[in-house]
Coordinates of C-alpha atoms in Angstrom, one line a residue:
X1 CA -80.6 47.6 -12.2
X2 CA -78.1 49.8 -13.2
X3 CA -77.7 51.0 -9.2
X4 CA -76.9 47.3 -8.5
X5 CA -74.6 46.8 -11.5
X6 CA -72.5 50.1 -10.3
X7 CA -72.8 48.9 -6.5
X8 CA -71.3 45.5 -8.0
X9 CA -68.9 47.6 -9.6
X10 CA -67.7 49.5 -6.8
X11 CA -67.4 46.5 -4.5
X12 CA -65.1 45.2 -6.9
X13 CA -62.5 47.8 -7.5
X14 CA -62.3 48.3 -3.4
X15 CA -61.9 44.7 -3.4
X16 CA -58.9 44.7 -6.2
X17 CA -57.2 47.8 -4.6
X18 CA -57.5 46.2 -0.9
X19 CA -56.0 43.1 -2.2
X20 CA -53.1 45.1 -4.3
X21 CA -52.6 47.2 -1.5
X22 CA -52.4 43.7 1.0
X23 CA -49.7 42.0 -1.8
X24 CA -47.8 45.0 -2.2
X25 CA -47.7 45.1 1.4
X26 CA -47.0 42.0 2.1
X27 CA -44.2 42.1 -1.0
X28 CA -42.5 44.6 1.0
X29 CA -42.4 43.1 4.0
X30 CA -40.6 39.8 3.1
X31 CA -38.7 41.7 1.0
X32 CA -36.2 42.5 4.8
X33 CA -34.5 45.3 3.4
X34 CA -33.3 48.1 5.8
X35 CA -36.2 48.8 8.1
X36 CA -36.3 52.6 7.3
X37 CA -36.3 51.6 3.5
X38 CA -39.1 49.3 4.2
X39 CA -41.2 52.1 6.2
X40 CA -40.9 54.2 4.0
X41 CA -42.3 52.4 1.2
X42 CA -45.4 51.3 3.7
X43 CA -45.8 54.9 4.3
X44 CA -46.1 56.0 0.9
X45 CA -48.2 53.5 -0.1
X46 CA -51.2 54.2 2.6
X47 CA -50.5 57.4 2.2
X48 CA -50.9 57.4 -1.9
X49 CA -52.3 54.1 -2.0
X50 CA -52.7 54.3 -5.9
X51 CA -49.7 56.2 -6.8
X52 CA -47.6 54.8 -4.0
X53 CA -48.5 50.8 -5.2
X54 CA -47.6 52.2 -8.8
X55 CA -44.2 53.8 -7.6
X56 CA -43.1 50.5 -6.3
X57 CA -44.4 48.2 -9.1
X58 CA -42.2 51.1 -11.2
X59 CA -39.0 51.8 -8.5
X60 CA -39.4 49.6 -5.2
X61 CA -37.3 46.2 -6.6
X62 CA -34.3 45.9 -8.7
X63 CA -35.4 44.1 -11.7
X64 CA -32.8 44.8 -14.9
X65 CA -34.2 42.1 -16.9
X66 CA -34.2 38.3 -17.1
X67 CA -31.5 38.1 -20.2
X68 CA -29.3 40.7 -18.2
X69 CA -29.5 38.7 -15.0
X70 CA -29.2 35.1 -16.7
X71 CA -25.7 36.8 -18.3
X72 CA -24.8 38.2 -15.4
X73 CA -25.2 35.0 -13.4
X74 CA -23.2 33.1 -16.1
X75 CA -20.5 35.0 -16.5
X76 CA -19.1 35.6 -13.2
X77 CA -17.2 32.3 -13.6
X78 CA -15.2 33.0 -16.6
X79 CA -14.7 36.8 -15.8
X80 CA -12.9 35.5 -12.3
X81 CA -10.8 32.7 -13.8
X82 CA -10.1 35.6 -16.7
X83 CA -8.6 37.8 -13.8
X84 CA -6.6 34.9 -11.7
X85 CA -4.6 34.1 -15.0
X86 CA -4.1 37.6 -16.0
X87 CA -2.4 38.2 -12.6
X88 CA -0.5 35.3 -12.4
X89 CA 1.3 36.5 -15.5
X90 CA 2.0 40.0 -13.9
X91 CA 5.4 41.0 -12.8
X92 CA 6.7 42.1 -9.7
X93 CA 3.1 42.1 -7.8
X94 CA 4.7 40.8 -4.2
X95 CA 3.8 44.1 -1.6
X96 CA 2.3 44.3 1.6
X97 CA -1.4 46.1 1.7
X98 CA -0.8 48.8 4.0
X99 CA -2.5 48.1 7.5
X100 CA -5.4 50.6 7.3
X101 CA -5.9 49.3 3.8
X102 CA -6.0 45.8 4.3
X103 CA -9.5 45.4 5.9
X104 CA -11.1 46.9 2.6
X105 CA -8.9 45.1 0.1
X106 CA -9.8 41.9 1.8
X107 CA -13.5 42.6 1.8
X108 CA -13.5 43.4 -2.0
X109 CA -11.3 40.4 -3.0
X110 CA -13.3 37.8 -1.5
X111 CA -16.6 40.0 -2.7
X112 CA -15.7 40.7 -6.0
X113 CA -12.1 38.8 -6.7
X114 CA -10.4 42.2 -7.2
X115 CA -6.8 42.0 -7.2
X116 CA -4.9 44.9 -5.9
X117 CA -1.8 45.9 -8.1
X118 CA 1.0 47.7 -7.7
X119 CA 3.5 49.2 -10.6
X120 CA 1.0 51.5 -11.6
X121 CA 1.3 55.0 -13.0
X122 CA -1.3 58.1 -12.4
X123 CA -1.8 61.3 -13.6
X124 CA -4.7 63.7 -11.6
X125 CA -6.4 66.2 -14.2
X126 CA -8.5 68.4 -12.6
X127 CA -9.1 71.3 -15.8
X128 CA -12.1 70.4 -18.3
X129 CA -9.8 71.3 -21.6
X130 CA -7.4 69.0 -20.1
X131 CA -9.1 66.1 -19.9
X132 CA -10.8 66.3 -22.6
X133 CA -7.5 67.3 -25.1
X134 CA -5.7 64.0 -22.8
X135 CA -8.2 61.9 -23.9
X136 CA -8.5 63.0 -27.2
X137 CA -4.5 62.7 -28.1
X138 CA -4.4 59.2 -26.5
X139 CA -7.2 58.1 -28.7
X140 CA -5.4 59.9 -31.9
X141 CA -2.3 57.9 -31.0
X142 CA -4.5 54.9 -30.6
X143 CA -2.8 51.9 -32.5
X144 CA -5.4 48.6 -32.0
X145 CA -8.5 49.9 -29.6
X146 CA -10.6 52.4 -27.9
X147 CA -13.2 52.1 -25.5
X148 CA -15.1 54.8 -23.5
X149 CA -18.1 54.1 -21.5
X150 CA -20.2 57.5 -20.1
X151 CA -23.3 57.7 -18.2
X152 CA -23.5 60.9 -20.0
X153 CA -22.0 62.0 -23.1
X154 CA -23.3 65.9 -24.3
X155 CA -22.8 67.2 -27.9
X156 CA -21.3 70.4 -28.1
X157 CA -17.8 72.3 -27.5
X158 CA -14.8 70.2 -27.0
X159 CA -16.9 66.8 -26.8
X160 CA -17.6 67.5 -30.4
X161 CA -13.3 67.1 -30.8
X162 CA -13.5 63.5 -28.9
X163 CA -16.0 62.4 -31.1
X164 CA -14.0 63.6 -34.3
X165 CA -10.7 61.7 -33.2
X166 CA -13.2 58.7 -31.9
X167 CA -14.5 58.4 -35.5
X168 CA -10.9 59.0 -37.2
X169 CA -9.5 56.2 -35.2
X170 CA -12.2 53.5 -36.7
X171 CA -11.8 55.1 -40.3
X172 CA -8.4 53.8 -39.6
X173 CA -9.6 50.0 -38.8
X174 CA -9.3 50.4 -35.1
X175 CA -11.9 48.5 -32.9
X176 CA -13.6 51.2 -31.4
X177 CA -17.0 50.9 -29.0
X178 CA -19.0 53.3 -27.3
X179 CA -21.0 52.4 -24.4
X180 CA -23.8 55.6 -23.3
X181 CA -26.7 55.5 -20.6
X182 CA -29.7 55.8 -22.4
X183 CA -30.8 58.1 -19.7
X184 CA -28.2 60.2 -19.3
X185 CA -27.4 60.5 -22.6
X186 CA -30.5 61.2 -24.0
X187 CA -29.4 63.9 -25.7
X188 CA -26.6 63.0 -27.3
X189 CA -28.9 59.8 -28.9
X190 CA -31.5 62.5 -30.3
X191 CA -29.0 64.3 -31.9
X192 CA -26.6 63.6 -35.2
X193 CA -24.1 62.2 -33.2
X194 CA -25.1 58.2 -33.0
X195 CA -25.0 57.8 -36.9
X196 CA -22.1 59.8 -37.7
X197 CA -20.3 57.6 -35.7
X198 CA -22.1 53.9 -36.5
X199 CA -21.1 55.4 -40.3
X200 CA -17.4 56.1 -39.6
X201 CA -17.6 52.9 -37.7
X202 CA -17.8 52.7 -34.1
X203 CA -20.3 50.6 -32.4
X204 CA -22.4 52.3 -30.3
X205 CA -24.6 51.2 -27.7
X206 CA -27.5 52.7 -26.1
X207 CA -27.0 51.1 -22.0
X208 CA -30.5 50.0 -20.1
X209 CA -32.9 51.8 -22.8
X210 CA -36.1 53.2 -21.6
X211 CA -39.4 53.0 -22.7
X212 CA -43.2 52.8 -22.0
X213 CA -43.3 48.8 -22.2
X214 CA -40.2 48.0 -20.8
X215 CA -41.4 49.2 -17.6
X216 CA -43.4 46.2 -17.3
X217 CA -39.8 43.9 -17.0
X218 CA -37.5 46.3 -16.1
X219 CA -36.9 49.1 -13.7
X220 CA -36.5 52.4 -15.6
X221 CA -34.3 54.4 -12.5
X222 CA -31.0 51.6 -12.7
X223 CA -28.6 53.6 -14.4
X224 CA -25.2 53.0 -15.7
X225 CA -22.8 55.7 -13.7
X226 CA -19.7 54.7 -14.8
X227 CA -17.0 57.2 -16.4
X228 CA -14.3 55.1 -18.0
X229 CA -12.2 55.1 -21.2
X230 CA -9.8 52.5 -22.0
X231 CA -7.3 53.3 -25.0
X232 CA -5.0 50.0 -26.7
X233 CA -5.7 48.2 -22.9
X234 CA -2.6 50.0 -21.9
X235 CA -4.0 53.9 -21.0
X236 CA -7.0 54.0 -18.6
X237 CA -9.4 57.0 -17.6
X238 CA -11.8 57.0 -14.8
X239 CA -13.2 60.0 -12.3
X240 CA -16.2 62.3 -11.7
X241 CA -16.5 63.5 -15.7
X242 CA -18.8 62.9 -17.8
X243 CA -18.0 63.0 -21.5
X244 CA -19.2 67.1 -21.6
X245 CA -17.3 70.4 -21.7
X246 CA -18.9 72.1 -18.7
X247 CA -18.7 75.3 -20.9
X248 CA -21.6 74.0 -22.9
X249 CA -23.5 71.6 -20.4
X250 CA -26.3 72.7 -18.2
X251 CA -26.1 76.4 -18.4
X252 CA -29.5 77.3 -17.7
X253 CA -29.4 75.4 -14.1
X254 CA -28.1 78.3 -12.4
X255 CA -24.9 76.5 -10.8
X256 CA -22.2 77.4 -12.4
X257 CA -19.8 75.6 -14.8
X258 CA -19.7 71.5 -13.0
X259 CA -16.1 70.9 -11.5
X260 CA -14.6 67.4 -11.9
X261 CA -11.3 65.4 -12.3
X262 CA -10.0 62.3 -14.3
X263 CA -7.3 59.6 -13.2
X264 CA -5.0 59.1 -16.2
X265 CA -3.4 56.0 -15.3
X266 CA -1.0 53.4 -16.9
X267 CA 0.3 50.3 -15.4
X268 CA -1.1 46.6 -14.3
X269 CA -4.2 47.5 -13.4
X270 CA -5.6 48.8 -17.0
X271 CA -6.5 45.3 -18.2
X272 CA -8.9 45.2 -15.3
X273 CA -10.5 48.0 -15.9
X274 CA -10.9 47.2 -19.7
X275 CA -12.5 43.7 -18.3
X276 CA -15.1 46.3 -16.7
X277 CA -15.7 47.7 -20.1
X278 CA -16.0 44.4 -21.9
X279 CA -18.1 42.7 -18.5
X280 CA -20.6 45.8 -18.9
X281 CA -20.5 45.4 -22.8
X282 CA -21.6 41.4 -22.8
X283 CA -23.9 42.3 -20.3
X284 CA -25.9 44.4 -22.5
X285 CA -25.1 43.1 -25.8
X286 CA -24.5 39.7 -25.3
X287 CA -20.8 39.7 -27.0
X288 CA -18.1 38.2 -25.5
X289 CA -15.2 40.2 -25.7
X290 CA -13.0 38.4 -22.7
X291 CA -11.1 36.1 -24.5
X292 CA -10.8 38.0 -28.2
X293 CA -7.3 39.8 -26.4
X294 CA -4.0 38.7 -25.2
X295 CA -2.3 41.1 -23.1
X296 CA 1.1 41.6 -22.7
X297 CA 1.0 43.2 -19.1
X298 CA 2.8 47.0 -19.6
X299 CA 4.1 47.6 -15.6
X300 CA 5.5 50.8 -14.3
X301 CA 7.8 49.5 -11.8
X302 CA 9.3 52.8 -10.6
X303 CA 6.0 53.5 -9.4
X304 CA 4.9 52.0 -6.3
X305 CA 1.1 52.9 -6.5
X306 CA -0.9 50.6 -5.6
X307 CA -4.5 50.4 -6.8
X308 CA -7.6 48.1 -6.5
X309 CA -10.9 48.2 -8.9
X310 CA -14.5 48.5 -6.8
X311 CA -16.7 47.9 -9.6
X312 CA -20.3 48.1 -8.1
X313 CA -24.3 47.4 -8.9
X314 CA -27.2 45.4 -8.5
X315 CA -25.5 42.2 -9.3
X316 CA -22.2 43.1 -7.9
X317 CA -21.0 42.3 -4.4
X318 CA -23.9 42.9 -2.7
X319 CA -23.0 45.7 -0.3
X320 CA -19.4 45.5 -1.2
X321 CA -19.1 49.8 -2.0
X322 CA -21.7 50.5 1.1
X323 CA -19.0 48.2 3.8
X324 CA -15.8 49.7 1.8
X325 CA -17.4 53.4 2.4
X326 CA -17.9 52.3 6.2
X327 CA -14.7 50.5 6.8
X328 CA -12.9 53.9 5.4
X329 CA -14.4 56.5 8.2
X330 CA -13.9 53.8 10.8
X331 CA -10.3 53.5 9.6
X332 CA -9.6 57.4 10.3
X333 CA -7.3 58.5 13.2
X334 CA -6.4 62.1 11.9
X335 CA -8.1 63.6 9.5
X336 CA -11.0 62.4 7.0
X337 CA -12.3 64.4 3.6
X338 CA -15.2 63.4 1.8
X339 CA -16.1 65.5 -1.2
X340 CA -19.1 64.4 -3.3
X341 CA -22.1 66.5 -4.9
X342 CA -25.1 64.6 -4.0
X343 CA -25.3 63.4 -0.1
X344 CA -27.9 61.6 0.7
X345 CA -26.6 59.0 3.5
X346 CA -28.1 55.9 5.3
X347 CA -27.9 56.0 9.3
X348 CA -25.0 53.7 9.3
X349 CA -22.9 56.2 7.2
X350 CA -24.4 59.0 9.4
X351 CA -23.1 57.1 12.8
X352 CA -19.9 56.2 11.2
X353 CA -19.1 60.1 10.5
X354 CA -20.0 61.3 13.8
X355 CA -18.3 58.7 15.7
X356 CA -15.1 59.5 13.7
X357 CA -16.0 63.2 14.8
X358 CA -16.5 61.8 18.1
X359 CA -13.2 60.4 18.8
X360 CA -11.3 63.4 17.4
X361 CA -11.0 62.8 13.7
X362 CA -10.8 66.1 12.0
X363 CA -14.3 64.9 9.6
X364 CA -14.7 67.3 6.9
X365 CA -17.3 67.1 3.8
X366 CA -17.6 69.3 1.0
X367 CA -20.6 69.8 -0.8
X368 CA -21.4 72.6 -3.7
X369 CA -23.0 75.3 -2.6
X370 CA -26.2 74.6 -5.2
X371 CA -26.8 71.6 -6.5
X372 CA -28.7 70.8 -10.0
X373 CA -31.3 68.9 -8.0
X374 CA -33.4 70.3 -5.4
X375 CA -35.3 67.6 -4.3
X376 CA -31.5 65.8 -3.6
X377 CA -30.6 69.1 -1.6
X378 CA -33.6 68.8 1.1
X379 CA -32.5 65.7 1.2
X380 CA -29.1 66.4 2.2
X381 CA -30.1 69.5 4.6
X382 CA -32.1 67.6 7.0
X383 CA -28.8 65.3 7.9
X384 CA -26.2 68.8 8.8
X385 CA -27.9 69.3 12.3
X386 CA -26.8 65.9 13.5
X387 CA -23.7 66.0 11.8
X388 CA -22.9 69.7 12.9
X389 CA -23.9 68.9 16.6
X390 CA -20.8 66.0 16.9
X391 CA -18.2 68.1 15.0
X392 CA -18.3 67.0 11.4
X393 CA -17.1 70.2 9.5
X394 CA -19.7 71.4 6.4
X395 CA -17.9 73.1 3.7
X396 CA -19.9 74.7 0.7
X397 CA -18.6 74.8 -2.2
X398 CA -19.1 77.7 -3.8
X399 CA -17.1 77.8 -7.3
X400 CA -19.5 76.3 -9.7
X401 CA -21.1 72.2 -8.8
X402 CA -18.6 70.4 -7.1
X403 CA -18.6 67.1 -8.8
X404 CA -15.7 64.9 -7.7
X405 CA -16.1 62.2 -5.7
X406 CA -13.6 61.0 -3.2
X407 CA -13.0 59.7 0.2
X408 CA -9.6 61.2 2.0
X409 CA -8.5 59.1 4.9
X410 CA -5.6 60.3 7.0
X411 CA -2.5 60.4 4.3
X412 CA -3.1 56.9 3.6
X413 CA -5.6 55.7 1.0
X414 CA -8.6 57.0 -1.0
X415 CA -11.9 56.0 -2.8
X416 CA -12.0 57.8 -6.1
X417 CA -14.5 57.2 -8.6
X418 CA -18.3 57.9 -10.1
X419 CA -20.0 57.0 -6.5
X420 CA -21.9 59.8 -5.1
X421 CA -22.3 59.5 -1.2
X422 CA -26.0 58.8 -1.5
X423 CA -28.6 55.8 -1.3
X424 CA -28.8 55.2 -5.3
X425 CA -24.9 55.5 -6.1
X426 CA -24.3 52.4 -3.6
X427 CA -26.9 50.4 -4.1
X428 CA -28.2 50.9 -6.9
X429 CA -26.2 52.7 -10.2
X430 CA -23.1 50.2 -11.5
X431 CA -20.6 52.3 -10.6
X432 CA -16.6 52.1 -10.1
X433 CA -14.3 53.5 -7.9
X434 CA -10.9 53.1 -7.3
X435 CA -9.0 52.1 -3.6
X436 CA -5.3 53.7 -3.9
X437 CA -3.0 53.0 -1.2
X438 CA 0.3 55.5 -1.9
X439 CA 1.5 58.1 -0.1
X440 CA 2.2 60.5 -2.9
X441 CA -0.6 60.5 -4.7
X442 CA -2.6 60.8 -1.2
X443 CA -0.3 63.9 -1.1
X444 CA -2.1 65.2 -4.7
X445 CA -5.7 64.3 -3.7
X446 CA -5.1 66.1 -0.6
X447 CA -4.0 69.0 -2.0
X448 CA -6.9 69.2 -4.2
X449 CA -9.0 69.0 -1.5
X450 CA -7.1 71.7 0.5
X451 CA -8.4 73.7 -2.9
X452 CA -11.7 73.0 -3.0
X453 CA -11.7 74.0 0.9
X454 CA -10.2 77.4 0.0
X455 CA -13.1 78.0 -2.4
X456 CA -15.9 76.7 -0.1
X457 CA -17.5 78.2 3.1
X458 CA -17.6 76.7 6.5
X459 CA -21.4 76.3 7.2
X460 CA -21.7 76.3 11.5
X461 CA -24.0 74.9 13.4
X462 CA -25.4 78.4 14.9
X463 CA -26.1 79.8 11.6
X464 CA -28.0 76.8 10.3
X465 CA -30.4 76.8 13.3
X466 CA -31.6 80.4 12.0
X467 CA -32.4 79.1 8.7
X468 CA -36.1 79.3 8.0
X469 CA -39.4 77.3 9.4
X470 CA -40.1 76.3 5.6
X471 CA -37.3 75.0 4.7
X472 CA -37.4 72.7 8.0
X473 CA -40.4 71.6 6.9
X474 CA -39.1 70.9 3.3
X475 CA -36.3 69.4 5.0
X476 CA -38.0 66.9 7.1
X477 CA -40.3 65.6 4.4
X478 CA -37.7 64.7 2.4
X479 CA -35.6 63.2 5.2
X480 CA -38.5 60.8 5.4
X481 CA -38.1 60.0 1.5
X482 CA -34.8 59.7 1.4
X483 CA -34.8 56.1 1.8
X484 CA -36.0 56.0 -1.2
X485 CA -33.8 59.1 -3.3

């Protein structure tokens, strides 16, 4: 009897894993994303079939919630009207979008009804110290509000000073709100730091918490990857930093002290990026913030810089950041820089960058030397013989971990922001980035790049066939899993 009952038995869990296996399956199949995505998935899950069903329960669909997509659905409307009105009450805002610019901006303002806005001010901080002791004067002078939002905030070293002047400012009846991925600031919510400042007064917020049962209605790997601080919706911060002092963050990974830079920027376009902040705070919070202001547009007119917000995510545009990212390499006649720590790119992006190679673009990309992740740097290996073989130049950078993220293209515009040139940055992290069309500050970012390149080693194509069989190996399996990094 008890042969039967366990023959029974058995029958019945093939049958349940056959018919999890054929739903997944099926699942993924309807789902038409990117054939290569969609491989890859099938792959892993006959190949793991327990383990690779449970990875994509766990990572295969975007699924932030039902409260977060009902708010996010509902208040698109408002946030756009918001936007129209603010502009239509900005000064001096008739320019002409520069030619190679124009094919982006278009794409983003019907996508996401981004204005672009001229009359803006920026400053480029590259040094650690100096962002942080920026930031922390403008919040110090703060007279009505301050808002940062990190995806990673780390106690210790000058971030302690921020957090000092953060809590002095709402001792002094200034609104001020924190917004912190609960991910990558996991530290900084298991240490003192959350109640000192909930008891001085700011509100913080924990951003897409994690947890054993939430990964029944939510996926667990959408992160928030935004850097932004906005200070009495007139001063504006936004780059690669995180809210660390690279003196006290990741020492032990063996990659030297992380390299970044901040925009420090003044002008029209700071009540946009403060409707970011509020937009990213209802969405988690539920608290409408859009209408509790009035602003009385600040414009530096004897700036010409023109910018335009990219805000980017699940909900966001769709494949707004992926066609801007495209659009910019097809756009480049002389020369095109892209610097960015993690590269992990689709075959689009891939094409894009060897056809600019191709047709005599001076391509180059600069990556750190070692990166914090080695999975992420397989990854990135197994796309350099293509890319070597049609020109594109490979830089490593060798100073510390190149953080910064930017797109160079010719001396006419550039991407700045959080987005890192790989699968989860544009599709599926909310990220921002800024377009800026001027010639000067092109002249700055290019610079800085011209730096980085004096710090970074040329990698050619000769040398990297000698490298060894393993890491081929390693390279290749990962190629066929980055789909899915």
């Amino acid at each position: 009897m008890s042969d039967y009952i366990y023959t029974v038995l058995g029958w019945l869990l093939f049958l349940a894993h056959t018919s999890l296996v054929i739903g997944v399956t099926l699942r993924v199949i309807m789902k038409r994303r990117a054939v290569g995505v969609s491989l890859a998935w099938l792959a892993l899950i006959y190949a793991i079939p327990i383990l690779g069903v449970a990875a994509y329960i766990l990572f295969g669909e975007v699924r932030l919630g039902r409260k977060r997509a009902e708010r996010a659905k509902s208040m698109y409307r408002p946030y756009a009207d918001w936007i129209n009105v603010l502009v239509s009450r900005f000064p001096g805002q008739r320019f002409e979008v520069s030619d190679p610019v124009r094919p982006i901006y278009e794409l983003v303002k019907a996508r996401l009804n981004m204005p672009m806005l001229t009359g803006n001010g920026m400053l480029l901080l590259q040094r650690p110290e100096e962002i942080l002791a920026a930031m922390q004067a403008d919040i110090c002078a703060a007279r009505s509000s301050c808002y940062l939002e990190f995806y990673i905030w780390y106690p210790g070293g000058l971030a302690d000073e921020v957090a000092y002047a953060l809590m002095d400012a709402a001792r002094r009846g200034l609104d001020c709100r924190l917004l912190l991925d609960s991910v990558g600031s996991a530290d900084f919510f298991r240490s003192r730091w959350p109640k000192r400042l909930r008891e001085a007064g700011v509100k913080v917020v924990e951003v897409l918490p994690v947890g054993a049962l939430r990964v029944l209605f939510e996926r667990q790997d959408l992160r928030m990857h935004r850097k932004l601080a906005v200070i009495d919706d007139e001063v504006a911060y936004t780059g690669s930093m995180n809210l660390v002092d690279p003196a006290c963050f990741k020492q032990d990974a063996g990659v030297g002290q992380w390299v970044d830079i901040m925009l420090r920027i003044r002008g029209p376009i700071v009540p946009i990026i403060w409707s970011l902040f509020v937009w990213d705070w209802e969405m988690e919070t539920g608290e409408r913030l859009l209408e509790q202001l009035e602003y009385h547009p600040i414009s530096c007119l004897d700036n010409q810089l023109k910018l335009q917000l990219l805000p980017s995510g699940p909900f966001m545009g769709g494949d707004a950041i992926a066609q801007s990212l495209l659009t910019a390499v097809y756009q480049a006649r002389r020369r095109l820089v892209l610097i960015t720590p993690y590269f992990v790119p689709d075959d689009p992006l891939v094409a894009a960058l060897c056809s600019a190679a191709d047709r005599g673009v001076e391509v180059q990309l600069v990556l750190p030397a070692r990166n914090d992740s080695r999975m992420v740097n397989h990854a990135c290996n197994a796309f350099f013989d293509e890319l070597l073989q049609a020109g594109v130049e490979i830089h490593l950078y060798a100073a510390g971990l190149l953080h910064t993220k930017c797109v160079l293209v010719d001396h006419q515009f550039a991407l700045v922001g959080t987005v890192n040139l790989d699968k989860r940055s544009l599709w599926l992290n909310f990220e921002m980035t800024l377009l800026v069309d001027d010639g000067q500050v092109m002249g700055e970012l290019l610079r800085l790049a011209d730096d980085y390149l004096s710090d970074a080693r040329p990698l050619s194509w000769l040398e990297w066939r000698k490298r060894p069989l393993r890491k081929r190996v390693a390279e290749n399996l990962f190629y066929l899993l980055s789909p899915l990094l």
